[in-house]
Coordinates of C-alpha atoms in Angstrom, one line a residue:
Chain T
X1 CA -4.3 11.3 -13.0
X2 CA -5.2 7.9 -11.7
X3 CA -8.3 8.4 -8.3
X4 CA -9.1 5.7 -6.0
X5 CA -11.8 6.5 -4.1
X6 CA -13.1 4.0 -1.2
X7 CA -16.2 4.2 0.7
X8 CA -17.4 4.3 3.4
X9 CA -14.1 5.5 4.9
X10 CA -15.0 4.3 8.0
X11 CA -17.6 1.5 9.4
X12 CA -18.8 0.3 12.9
X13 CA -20.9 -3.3 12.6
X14 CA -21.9 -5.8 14.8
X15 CA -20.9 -9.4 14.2
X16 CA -22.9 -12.1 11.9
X17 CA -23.8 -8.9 9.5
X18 CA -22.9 -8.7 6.0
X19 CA -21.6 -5.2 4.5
X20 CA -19.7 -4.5 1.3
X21 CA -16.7 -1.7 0.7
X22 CA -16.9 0.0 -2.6
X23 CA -13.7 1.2 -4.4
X24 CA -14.1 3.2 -7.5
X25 CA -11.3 3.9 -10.1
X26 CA -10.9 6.6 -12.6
X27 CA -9.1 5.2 -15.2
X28 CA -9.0 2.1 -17.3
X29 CA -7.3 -0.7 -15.2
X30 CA -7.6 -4.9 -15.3
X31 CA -5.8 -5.0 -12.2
X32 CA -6.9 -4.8 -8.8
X33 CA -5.8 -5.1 -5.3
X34 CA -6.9 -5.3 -1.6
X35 CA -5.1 -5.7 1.0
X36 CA -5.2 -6.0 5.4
X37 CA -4.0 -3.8 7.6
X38 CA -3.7 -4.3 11.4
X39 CA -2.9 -1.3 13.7
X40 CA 0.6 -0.5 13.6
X41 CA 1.6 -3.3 11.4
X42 CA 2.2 -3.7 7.7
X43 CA 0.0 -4.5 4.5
X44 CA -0.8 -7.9 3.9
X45 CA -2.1 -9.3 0.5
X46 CA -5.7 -10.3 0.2
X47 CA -6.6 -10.4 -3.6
X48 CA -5.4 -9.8 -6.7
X49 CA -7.8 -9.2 -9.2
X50 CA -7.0 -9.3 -12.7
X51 CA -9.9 -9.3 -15.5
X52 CA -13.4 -8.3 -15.3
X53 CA -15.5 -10.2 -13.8
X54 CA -13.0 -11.7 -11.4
X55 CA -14.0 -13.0 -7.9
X56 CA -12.2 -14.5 -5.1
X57 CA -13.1 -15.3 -1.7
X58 CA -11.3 -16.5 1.0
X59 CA -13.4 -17.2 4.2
X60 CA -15.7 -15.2 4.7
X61 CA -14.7 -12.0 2.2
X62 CA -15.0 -12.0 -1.5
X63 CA -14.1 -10.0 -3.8
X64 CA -14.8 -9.1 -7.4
X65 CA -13.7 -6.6 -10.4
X66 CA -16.3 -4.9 -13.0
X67 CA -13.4 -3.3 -14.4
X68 CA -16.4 -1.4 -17.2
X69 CA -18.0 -0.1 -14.0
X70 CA -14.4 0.8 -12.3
X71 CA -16.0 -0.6 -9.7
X72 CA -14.5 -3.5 -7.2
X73 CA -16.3 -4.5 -4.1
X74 CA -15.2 -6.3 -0.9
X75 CA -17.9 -8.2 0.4
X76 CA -18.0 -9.4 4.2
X77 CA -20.5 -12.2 5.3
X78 CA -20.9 -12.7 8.8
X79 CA -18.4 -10.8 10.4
X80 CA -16.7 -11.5 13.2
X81 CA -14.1 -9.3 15.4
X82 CA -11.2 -10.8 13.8
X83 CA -12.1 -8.9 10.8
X84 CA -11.5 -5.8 12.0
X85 CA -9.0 -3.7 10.4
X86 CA -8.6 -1.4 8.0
X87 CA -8.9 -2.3 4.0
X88 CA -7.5 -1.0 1.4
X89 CA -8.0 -1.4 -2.1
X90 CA -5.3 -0.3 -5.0
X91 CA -4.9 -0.4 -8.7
X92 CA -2.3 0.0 -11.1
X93 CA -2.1 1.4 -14.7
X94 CA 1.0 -0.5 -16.5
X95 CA 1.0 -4.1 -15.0
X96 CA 2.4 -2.4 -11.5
X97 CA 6.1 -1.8 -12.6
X98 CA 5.6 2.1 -12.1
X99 CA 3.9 1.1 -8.3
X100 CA 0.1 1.3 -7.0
X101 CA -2.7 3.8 -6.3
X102 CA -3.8 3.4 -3.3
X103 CA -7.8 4.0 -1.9
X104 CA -7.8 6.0 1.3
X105 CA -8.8 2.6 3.4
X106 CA -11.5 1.8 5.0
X107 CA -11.3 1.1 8.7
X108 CA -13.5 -1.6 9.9
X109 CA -14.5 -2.3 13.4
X110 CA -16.6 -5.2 14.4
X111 CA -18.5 -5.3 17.3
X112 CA -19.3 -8.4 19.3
Chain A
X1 CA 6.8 -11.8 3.8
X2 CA 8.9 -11.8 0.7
X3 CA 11.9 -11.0 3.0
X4 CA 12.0 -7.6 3.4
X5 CA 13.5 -5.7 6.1
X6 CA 13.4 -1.7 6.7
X7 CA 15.8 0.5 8.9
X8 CA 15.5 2.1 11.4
X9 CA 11.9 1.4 12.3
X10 CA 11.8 4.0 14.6
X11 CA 13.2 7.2 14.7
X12 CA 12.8 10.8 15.3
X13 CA 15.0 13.7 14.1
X14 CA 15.3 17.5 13.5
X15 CA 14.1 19.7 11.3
X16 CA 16.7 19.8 9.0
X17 CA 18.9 17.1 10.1
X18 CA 19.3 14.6 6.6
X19 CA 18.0 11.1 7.1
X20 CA 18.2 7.9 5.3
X21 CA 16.1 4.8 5.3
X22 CA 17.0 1.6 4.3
X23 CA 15.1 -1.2 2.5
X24 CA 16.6 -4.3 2.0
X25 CA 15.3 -7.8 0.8
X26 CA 16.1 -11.1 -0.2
X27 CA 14.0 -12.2 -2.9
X28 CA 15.7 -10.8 -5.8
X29 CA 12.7 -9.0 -6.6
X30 CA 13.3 -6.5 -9.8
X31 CA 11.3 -3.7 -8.8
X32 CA 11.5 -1.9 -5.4
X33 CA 8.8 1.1 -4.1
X34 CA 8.5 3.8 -1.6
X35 CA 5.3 4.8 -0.3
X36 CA 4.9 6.8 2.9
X37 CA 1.4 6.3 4.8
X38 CA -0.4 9.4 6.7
X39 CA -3.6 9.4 8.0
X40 CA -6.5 9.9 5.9
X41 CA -4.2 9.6 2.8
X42 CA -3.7 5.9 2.6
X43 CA -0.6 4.6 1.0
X44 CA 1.3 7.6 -1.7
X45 CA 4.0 6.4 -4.0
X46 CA 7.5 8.6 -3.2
X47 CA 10.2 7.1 -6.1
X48 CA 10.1 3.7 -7.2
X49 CA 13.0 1.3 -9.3
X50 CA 13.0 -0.7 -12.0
X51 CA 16.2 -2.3 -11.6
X52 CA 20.0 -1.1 -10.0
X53 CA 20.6 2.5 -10.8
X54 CA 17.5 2.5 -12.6
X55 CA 14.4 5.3 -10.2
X56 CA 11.7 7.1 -11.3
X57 CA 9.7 9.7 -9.1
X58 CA 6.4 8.8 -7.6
X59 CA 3.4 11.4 -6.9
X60 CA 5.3 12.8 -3.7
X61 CA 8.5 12.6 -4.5
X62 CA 9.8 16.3 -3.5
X63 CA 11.7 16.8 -0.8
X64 CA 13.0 12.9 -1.9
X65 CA 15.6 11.1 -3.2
X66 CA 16.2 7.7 -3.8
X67 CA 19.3 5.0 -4.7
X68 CA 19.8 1.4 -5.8
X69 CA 23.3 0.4 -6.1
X70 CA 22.1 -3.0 -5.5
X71 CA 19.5 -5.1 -6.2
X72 CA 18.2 -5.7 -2.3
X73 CA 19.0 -2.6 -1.2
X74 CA 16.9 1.0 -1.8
X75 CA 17.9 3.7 0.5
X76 CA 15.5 6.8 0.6
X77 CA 16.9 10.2 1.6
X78 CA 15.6 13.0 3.6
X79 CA 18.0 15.8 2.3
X80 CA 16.6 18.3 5.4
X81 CA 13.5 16.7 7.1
X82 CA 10.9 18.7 7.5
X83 CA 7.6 18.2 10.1
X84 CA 5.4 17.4 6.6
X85 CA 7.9 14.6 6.4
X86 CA 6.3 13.3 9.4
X87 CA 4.9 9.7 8.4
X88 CA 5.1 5.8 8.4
X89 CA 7.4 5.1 5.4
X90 CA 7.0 1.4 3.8
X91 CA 9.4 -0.2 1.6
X92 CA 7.8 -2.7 -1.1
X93 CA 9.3 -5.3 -3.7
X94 CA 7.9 -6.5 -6.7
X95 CA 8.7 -8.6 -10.0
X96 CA 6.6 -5.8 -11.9
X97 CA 3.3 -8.1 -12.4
X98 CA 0.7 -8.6 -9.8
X99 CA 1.1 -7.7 -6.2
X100 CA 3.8 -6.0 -4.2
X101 CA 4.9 -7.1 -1.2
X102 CA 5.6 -4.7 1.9
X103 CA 8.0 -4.1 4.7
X104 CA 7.2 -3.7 8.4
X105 CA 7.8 0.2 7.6
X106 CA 9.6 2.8 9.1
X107 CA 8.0 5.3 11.7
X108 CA 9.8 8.8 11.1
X109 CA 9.2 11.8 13.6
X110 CA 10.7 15.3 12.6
X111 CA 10.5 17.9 15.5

């Protein structure tokens, strides 16, 4: 049975900081996924992330994949309140057709 | 968005009262998903298709049932809600590679 596990599960910053999420995976998987979501809306595509050693930023988070590890971080620099949300980060076992595994999110609040 | 739509978004029901959701979309996307969303459990997979007619179970499937007679449309079933069917139900579409992409989701309350 595929595990995601996120942490931390919850996490209160102040803007301009920089803080990483940690997702850890259980089994062997090249593809990986985090996305946004917004109170009371729906999930919105970050990254997909699809060898090892991939890494993609967009503004001021990046990601990356040691898929030996089963490790995939989200890295924030400088955060501002905009950013605040709660992440989550997925993975999939045969190329996604039989659907995702979901982390238990991480839920993000920046203070000014 | 890849076009997808869910219905009702809101609605609350009865303890075993039968309730369907409907997922619809436009992209011609292959694959279809259900996942309901409950606090501190993220996103769960319910049933899942791989084309019209074709549906597989997810890991929460009981208490579930799922068809496809169409290629935009997936209609889950509640045969008798019950309160652990309580939940924020999404809808998600895929071509089977890399990412899904989800509905605004369907808020259920059983009482």
């Amino acid at each position: 049975e595929l595990k995601v596990e996120q942490n931390p599960l919850f996490l209160s910053m102040q803007e301009g900081k920089n803080y990483t999420i940690y997702c850890n995976y259980s089994t062997t998987s090249d593809r990986l996924y985090w996305y946004r979501q917004d109170p009371g809306k729906s999930l919105e595509s970050l990254f997909v992330l699809l060898s090892n050693g991939a890494v993609k930023q967009e503004g001021r988070l990046m990601a990356s994949l040691d898929t030996k590890a089963r490790l995939s971080t989200l890295h924030i620099t400088a955060a501002v309140h905009d950013l605040s949300a709660t992440y989550f980060c997925a993975v999939d076992i045969k190329g996604g057709a039989d659907g995702l595994t979901f982390g238990k999110g991480t839920h993000l609040i920046i203070q000014p | 968005d890849a076009g997808i739509t869910q219905s009702p978004r809101h609605k609350v029901t009865e303890t075993g009262t039968p309730v369907t959701l409907r997922c619809h979309q436009t992209e011609n996307h292959r694959y279809m998903y259900w996942y309901r969303q409950d606090p501190g459990h993220g996103l769960r997979l319910i049933h899942y298709s791989y084309g019209v007619k074709d549906t597989d179970k997810g890991e929460v499937s009981d208490g579930y049932s799922v068809s496809r007679s169409k290629t935009e449309d997936f209609l889950l079933t509640l045969e008798s809600a019950t309160s652990s069917q309580t939940s924020v139900y999404f809808c998600a579409t895929g071509t089977g590679g890399f990412e899904q992409y989800f509905g605004p989701g369907t808020r259920l309350t059983v009482t």
